[in-house]
Coordinates of C-alpha atoms in Angstrom, one line a residue:
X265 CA -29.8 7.6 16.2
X266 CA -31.2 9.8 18.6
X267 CA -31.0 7.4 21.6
X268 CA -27.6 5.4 20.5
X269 CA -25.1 5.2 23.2
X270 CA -21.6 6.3 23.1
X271 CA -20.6 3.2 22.0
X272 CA -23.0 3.1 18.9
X273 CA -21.6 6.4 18.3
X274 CA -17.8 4.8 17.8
X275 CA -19.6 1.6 16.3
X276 CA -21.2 3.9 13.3
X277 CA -17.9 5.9 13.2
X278 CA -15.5 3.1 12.2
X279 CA -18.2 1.4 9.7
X280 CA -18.2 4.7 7.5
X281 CA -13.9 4.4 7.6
X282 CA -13.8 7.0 10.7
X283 CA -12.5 5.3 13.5
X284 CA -9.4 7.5 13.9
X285 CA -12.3 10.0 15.6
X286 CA -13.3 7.4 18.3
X287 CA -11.0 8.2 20.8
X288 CA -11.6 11.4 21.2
X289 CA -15.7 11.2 20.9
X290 CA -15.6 8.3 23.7
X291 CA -13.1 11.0 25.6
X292 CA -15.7 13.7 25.2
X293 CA -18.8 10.9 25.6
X294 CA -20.3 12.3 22.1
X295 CA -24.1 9.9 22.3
X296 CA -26.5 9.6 19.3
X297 CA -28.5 12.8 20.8
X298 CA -25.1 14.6 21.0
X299 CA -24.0 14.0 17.6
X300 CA -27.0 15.4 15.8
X301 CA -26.6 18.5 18.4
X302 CA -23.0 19.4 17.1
X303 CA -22.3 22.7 14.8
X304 CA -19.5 23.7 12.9
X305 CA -17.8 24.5 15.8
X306 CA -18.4 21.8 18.1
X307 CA -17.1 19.1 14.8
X308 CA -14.0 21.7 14.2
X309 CA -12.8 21.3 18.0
X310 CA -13.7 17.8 17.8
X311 CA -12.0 16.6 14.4
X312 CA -8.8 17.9 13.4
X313 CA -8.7 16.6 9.5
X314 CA -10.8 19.1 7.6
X315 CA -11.6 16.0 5.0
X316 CA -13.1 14.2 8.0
X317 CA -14.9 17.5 9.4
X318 CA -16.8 17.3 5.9
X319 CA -17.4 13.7 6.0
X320 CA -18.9 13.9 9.2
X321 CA -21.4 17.1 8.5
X322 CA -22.2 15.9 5.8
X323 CA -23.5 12.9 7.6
X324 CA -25.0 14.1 10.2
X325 CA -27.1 16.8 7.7
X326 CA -28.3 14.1 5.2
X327 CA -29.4 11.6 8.6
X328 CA -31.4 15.2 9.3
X329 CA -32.9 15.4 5.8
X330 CA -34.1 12.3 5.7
X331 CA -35.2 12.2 9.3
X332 CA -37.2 15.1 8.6
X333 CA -39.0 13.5 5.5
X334 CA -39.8 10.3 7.3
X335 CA -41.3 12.8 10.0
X336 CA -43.6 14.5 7.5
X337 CA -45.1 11.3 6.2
X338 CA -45.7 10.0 9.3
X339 CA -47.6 13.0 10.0
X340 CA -49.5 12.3 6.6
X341 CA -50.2 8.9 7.5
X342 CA -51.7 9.6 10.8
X343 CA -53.9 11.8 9.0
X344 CA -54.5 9.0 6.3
X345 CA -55.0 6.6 8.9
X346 CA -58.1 8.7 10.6
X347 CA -59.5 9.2 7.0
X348 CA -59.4 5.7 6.2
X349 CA -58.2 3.1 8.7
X350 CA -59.4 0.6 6.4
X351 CA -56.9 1.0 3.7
X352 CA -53.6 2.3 6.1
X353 CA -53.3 0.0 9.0
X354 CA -51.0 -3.1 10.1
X355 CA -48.8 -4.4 7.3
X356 CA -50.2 -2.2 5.3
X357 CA -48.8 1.1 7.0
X358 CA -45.3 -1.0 7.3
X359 CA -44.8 -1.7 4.0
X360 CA -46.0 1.9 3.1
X361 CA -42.9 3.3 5.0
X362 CA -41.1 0.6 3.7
X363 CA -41.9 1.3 -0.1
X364 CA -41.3 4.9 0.7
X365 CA -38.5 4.7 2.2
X366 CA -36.9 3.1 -1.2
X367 CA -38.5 5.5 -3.3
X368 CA -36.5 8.1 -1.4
X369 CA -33.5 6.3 -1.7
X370 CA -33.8 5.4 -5.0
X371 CA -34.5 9.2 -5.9
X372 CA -31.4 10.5 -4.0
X373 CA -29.2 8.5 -4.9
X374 CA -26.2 9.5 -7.1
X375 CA -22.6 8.0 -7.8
X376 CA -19.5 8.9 -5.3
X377 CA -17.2 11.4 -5.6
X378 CA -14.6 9.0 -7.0
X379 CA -10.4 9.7 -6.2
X380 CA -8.4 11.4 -8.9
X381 CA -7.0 8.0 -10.5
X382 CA -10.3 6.3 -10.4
X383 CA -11.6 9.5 -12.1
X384 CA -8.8 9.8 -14.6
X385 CA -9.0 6.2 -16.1
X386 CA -13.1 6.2 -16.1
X387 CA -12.7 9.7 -17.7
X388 CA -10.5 7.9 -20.3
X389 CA -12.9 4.9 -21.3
X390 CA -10.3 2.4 -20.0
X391 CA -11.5 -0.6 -19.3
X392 CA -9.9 -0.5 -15.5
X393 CA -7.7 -3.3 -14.3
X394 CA -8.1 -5.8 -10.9
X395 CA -6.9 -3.8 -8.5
X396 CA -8.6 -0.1 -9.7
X397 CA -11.9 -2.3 -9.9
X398 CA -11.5 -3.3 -6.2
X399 CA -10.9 0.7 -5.5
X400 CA -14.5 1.1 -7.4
X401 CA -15.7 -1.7 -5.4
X402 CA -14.8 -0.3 -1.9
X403 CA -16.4 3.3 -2.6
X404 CA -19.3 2.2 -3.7
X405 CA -20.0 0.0 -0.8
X406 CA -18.5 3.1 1.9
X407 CA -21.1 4.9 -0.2
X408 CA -24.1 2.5 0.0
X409 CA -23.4 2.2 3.2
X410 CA -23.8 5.7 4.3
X411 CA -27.3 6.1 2.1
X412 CA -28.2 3.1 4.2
X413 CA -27.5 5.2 7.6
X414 CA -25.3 1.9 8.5
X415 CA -27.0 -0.6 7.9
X416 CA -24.9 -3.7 6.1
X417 CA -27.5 -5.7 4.0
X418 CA -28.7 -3.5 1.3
X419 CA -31.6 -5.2 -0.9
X420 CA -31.6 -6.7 -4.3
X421 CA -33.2 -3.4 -5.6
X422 CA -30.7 -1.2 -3.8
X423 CA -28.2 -3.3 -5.6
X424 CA -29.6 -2.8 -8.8
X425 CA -29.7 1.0 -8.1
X426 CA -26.3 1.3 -7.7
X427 CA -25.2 -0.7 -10.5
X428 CA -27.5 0.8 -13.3
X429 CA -26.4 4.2 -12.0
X430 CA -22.2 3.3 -12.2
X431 CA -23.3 1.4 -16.1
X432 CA -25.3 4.5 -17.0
X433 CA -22.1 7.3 -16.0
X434 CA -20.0 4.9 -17.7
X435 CA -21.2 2.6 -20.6
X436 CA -17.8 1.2 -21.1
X437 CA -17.6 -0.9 -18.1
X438 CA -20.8 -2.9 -19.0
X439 CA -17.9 -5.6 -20.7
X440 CA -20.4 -7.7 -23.4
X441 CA -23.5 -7.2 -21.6
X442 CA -22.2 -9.3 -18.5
X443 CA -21.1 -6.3 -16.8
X444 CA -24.2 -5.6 -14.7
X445 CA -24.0 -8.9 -13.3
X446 CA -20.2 -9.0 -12.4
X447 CA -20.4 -5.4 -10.5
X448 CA -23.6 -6.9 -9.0
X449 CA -21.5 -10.0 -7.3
X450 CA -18.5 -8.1 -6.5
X451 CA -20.6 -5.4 -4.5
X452 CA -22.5 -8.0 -2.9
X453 CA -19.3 -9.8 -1.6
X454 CA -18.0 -7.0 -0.6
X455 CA -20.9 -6.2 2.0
X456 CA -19.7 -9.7 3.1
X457 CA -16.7 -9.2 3.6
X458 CA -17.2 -6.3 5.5
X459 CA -20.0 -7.7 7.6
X460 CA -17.7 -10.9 8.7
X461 CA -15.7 -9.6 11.6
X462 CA -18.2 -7.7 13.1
X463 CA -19.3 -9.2 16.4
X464 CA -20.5 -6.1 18.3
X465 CA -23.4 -4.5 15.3
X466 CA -26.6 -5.5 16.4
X467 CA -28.4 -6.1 12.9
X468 CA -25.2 -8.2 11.8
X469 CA -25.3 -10.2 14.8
X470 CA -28.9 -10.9 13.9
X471 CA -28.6 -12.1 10.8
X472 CA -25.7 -14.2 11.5
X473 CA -27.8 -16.0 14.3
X474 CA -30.6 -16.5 11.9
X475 CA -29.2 -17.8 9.3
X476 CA -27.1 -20.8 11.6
X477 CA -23.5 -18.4 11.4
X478 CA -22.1 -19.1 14.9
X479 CA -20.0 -16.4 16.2
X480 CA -16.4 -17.6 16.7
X481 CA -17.3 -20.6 13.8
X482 CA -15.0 -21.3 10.9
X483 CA -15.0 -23.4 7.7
X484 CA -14.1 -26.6 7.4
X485 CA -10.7 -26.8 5.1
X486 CA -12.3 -29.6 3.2
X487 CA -11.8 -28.8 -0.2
X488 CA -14.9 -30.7 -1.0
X489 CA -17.4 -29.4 1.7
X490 CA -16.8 -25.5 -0.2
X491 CA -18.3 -23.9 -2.3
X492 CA -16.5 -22.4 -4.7
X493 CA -18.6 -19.9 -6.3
X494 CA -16.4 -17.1 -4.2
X495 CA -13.5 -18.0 -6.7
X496 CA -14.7 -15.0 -9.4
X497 CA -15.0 -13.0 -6.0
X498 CA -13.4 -9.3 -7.6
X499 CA -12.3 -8.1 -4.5
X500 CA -8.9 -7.9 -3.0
X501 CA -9.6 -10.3 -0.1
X502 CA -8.8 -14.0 0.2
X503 CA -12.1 -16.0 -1.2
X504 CA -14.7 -16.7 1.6
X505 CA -13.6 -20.9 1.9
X506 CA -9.8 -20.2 2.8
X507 CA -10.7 -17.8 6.3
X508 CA -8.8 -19.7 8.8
X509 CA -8.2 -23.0 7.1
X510 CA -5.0 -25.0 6.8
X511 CA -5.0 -23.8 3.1
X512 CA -5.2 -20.2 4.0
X513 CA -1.9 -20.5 6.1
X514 CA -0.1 -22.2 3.1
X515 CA -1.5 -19.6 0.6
X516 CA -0.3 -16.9 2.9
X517 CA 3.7 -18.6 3.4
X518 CA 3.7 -19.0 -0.7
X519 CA 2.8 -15.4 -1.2
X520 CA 5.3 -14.2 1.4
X521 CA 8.4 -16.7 0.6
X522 CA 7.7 -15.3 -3.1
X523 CA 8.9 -11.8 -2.0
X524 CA 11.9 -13.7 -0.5
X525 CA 15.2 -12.6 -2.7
X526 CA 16.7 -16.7 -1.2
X527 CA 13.5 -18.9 -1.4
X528 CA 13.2 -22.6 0.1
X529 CA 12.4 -24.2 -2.9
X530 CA 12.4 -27.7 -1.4
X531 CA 9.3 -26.3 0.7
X532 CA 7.8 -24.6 -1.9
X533 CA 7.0 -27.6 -3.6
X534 CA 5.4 -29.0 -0.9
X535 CA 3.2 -26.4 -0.3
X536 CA 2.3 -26.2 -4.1
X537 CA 1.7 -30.0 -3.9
X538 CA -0.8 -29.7 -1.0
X539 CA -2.8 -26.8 -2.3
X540 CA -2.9 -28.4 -5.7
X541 CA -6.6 -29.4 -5.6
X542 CA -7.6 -25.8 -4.6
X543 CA -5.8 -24.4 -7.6
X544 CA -7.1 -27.0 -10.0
X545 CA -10.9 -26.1 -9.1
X546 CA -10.2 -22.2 -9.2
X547 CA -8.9 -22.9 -12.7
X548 CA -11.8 -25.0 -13.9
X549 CA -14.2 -22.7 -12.5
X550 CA -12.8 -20.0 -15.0
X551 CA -11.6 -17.6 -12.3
X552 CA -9.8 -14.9 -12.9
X553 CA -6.5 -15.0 -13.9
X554 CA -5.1 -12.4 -12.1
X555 CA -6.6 -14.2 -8.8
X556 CA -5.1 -17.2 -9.5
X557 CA -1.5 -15.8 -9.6
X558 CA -2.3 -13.5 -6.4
X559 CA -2.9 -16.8 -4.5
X560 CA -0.5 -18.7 -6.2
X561 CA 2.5 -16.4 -7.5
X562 CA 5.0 -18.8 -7.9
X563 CA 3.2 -19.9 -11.2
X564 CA 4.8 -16.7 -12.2
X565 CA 8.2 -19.2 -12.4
X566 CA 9.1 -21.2 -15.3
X567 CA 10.5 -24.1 -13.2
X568 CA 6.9 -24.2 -11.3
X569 CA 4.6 -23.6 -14.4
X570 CA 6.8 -27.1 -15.6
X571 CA 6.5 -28.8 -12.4
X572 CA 2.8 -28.1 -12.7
X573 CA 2.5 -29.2 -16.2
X574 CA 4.3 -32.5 -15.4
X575 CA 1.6 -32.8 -12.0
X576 CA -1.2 -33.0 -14.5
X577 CA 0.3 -35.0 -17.8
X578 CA 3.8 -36.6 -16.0
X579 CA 5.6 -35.8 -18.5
X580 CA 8.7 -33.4 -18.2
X581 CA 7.2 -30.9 -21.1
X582 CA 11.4 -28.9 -20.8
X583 CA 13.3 -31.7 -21.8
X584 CA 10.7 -32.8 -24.5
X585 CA 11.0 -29.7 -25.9
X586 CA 14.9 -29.3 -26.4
X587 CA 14.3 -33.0 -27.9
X588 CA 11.9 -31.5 -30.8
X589 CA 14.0 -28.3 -31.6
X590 CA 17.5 -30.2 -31.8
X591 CA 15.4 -32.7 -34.2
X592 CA 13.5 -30.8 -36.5
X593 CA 15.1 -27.2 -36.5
X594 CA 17.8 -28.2 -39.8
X595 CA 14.5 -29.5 -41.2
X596 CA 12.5 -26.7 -40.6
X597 CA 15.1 -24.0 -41.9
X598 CA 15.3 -25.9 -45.1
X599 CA 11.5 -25.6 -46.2
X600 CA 10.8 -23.8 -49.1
X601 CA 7.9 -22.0 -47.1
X602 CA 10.3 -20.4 -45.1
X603 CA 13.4 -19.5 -47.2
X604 CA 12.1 -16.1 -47.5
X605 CA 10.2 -15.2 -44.4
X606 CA 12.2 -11.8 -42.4
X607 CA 13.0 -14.3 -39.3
X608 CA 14.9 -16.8 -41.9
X609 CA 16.8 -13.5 -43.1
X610 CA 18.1 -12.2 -39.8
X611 CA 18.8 -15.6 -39.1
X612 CA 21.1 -16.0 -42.7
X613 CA 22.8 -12.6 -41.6
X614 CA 23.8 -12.9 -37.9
X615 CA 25.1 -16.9 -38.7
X616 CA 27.3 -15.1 -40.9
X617 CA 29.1 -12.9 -38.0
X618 CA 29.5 -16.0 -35.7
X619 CA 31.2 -19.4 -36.1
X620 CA 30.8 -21.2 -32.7
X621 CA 29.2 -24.3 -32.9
X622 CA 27.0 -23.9 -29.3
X623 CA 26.4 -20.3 -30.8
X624 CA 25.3 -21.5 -34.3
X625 CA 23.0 -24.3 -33.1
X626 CA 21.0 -22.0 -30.5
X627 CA 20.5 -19.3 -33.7
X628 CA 19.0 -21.8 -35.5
X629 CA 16.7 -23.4 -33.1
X630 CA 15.3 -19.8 -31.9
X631 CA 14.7 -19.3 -35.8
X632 CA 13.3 -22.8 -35.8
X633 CA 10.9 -21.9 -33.1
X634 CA 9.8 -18.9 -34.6
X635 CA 8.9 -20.0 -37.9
X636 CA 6.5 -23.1 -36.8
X637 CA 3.4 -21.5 -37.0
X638 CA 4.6 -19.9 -40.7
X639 CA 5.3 -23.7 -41.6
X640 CA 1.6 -24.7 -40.6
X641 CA 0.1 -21.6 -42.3
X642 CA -0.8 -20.0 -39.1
X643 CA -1.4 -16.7 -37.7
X644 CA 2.1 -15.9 -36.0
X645 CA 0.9 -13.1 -34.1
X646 CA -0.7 -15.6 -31.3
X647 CA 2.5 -17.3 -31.2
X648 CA 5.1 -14.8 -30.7
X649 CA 5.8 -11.4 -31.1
X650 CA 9.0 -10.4 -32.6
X651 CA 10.3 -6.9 -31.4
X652 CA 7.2 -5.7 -31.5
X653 CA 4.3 -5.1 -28.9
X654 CA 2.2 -8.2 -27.7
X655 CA -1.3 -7.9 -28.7
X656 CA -2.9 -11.1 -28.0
X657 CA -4.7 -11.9 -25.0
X658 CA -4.1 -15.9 -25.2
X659 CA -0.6 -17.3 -24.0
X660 CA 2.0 -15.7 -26.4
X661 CA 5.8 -14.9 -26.4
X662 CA 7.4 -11.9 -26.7
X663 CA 10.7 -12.4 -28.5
X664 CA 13.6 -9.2 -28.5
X665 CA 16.3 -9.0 -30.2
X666 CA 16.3 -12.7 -31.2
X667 CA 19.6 -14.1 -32.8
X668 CA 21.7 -11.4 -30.5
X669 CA 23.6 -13.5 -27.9
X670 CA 24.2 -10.9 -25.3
X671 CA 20.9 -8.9 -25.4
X672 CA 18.1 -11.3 -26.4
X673 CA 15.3 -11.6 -24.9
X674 CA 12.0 -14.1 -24.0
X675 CA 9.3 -13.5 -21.9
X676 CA 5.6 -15.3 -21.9
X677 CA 2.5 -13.0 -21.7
X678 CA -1.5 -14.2 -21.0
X679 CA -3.7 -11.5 -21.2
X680 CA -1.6 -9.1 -22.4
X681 CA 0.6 -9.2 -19.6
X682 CA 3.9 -10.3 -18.7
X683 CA 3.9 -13.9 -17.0
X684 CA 7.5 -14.6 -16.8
X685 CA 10.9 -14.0 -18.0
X686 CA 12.4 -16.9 -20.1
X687 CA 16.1 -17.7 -20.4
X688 CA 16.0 -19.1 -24.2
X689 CA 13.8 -20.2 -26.9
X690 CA 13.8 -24.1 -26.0
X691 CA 12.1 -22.9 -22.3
X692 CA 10.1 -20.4 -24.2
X693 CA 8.4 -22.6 -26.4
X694 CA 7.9 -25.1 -23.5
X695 CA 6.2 -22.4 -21.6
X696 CA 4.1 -20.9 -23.8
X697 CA 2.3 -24.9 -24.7
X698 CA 2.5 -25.9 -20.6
X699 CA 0.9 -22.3 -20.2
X700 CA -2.6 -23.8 -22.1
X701 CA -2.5 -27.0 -20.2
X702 CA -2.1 -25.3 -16.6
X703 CA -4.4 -22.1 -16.8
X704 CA -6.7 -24.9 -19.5
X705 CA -7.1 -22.0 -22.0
X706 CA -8.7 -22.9 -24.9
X707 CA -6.3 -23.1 -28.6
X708 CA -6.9 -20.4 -30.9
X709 CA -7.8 -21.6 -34.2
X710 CA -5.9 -19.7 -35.8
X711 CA -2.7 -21.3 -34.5
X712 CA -4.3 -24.9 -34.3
X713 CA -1.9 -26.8 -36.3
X714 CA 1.0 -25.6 -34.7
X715 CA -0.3 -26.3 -30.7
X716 CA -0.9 -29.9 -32.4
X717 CA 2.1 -30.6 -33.9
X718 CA 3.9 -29.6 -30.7
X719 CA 1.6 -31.3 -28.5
X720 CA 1.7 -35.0 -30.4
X721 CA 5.1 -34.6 -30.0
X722 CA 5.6 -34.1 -26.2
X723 CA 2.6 -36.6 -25.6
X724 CA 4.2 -38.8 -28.0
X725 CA 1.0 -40.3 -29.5
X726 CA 1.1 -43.1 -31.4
X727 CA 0.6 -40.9 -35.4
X728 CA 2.0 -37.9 -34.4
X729 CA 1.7 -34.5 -36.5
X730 CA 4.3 -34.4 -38.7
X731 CA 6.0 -31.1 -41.2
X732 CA 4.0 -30.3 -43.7

């Protein structure tokens, strides 16, 4: 550090997330030799943010520390080495400093200073969602970094450092003994990302050369020249194989047109049809869900989740569905099974308030609907939830205020979350069976029979599943 330049000096400063300093440190020509000179006084006239004044001290007084240790073993191995040249000499005095120098690190090392949200959900024992994970992510790596004095490509040990020391503060996060590998992968991808659009970082620069990365080089859009082991990537970022391809630019117009309040459907359909096969591998390579819906939001829409539905099976899943309700619902509602069940009451009381014929006919497929999986014997709490909170993490509806015309309410939910708002029980039910096919999540056992039934139906096999 002694002998950087000024421009190593701004380099360093916007890799540990202080460029707003540069300006002034190229105005007042601050060099390695003149960082490591500064006082409290010099860093006070310098930087105006007293959280950056501490940032940078305490920077420049941990690069003295350790400075001063690697001075004292040299010293020690010069001593070594006139004792017994035999033993410390060549490689053998490298990877002396080399094993030392991890030994320190590995001894020094202790977990950032997390922000007050982070702090209050790991203080909680939540389990933290995609977007505070990303925040873990990022401070961790601005942290590595820094124990790294800049340097970018931290070693597998360094890795496993880190990671052992965030499962051991908090056991919680270790998610059925896979969580050491998953905060293994997303650190490491983050140091990619971060290394990517460097071009002026010596050590980057040299790596990239070595290992054939050409600077100026993308990848090929060719869905199948990628690999697409990036996909369970848990960073915020686009996934490595989309930089600068043709699928990137159509990801990127989806996700904004979705924000639109007027959207041009017509094109959105296009450009759903022509990322399709990048979609389709993200899904069969189990990637997250909530990645899946950040590249691809309008899946969020009935109308879309259908259209995608029909792109894998061709068959229009909406319309089949009104077909089975308007058949089977009198048949349902006249089961023995059923006669007493809460959802057949509230049905029996509200018909009696109401004498519409449109009016009657949607109460009674709605109840129809709801008591399917109490017709097969299934659990009903993995098909829908009636005015009550969702609590499974498969495809489920949540169903308010059923049988009340002007206040009803539907709404399909995958991982306890809300997917999208439904405008009746026919596009409800269709949702929640397209929802398995497009995201391919497995069928619960315990609502089997139901899925089946539904699913002979709108495939029309040959034996379908008939009422029990």
């Amino acid at each position: 550090m002694e002998n950087w330049s000024v421009e190593q000096v701004c380099n360093w400063l916007k890799q540990r997330n202080l460029g707003e300093l540069v300006p002034k440190f190229r105005e007042e020509e601050v060099s390695g030799a003149a960082l490591l000179a500064l006082n409290d006084r010099m860093v006070q006239q310098l930087v105006k943010k007293i959280g950056h004044q501490a940032v940078l001290m305490d920077l420049i007084r941990k690069y003295q520390q350790q400075k001063s240790g690697l001075d004292s073993l040299t010293y020690c191995c010069e001593i070594a080495s006139q004792k017994f040249p035999e033993v410390i000499s060549g490689k053998n005095l490298k990877s002396f400093f080399a094993r030392y120098k991890m030994l320190q690190w590995t001894s020094s090392y202790s977990l950032p200073d997390f922000p007050y949200d982070v702090k209050c959900i790991l203080a909680d024992k939540k389990c933290p969602d995609h977007s505070m994970r990303i925040r873990i992510i990022e401070f961790l790596q601005a942290d590595m970094t820094k124990y790294l004095e800049g340097s970018l490509y931290p070693n597998s040990q360094q890795y496993n450092i880190v990671v052992n020391a965030l499962l051991q503060a908090y056991p919680f996060l270790d998610e059925d003994g896979n969580g050491f590998l998953l905060w293994k992968r997303a650190l490491k991808d983050r140091f990619k990302y971060v290394r990517r659009p460097i071009e002026d970082d010596e050590q980057v620069l040299r790596n990239k050369c070595k290992f054939g990365h050409r600077r100026g080089q993308t990848r090929k859009s060719s869905f199948a020249e990628n690999k697409l082991d990036d996909v369970q990537v848990q960073v915020e970022e686009e996934p490595v194989y989309l930089k600068g391809s043709t699928m990137d630019l159509h990801i990127k117009w989806l996700k904004q047109e979705y924000m639109k309040t007027q959207r041009n459907w017509k094109e959105v359909d296009n450009r759903m049809n022509v990322t399709t096969e990048i979609r389709r591998k993200m899904i069969s390579n189990k990637a997250p869900l909530k990645d899946i819906l950040r590249l691809f939001p309008f899946l969020r829409c009935p109308y879309q989740l259908f259209r995608e539905f029909q792109l894998l099976t061709h068959m229009d899943i909406y319309k089949k569905t009104v077909r089975i309700l308007e058949s089977y619902s009198e048949n349902i509602l006249s089961l023995y099974v059923v006669r007493n069940n809460p959802i057949n009451i509230m049905l029996q009381e509200n018909l009696k308030q109401h004498t519409e014929e449109d009016v009657l006919k949607y109460m009674k497929m709605t109840a129809a609907c709801l008591l399917l999986p109490d017709v097969f014997g299934d659990d009903s709490s993995l098909f829908a939830a009636v005015n009550e909170e969702v609590k499974a993490v498969t495809p489920v509806l949540e169903v308010k205020n059923p049988f009340n015309v002007n206040s009803c309410e539907f709404a399909l939910y995958i991982e306890k979350e809300e997917l999208a708002q439904l405008d009746d029980c026919t596009m409800a039910l269709a949702a929640l069976v397209a929802a398995f096919h497009v995201f391919d999540i497995p069928c619960p056992k315990r609502i089997h029979r139901t899925l089946n039934f539904l699913e002979s139906l709108v495939f029309e096999v040959r034996k379908p599943a008939t009422l029990p």
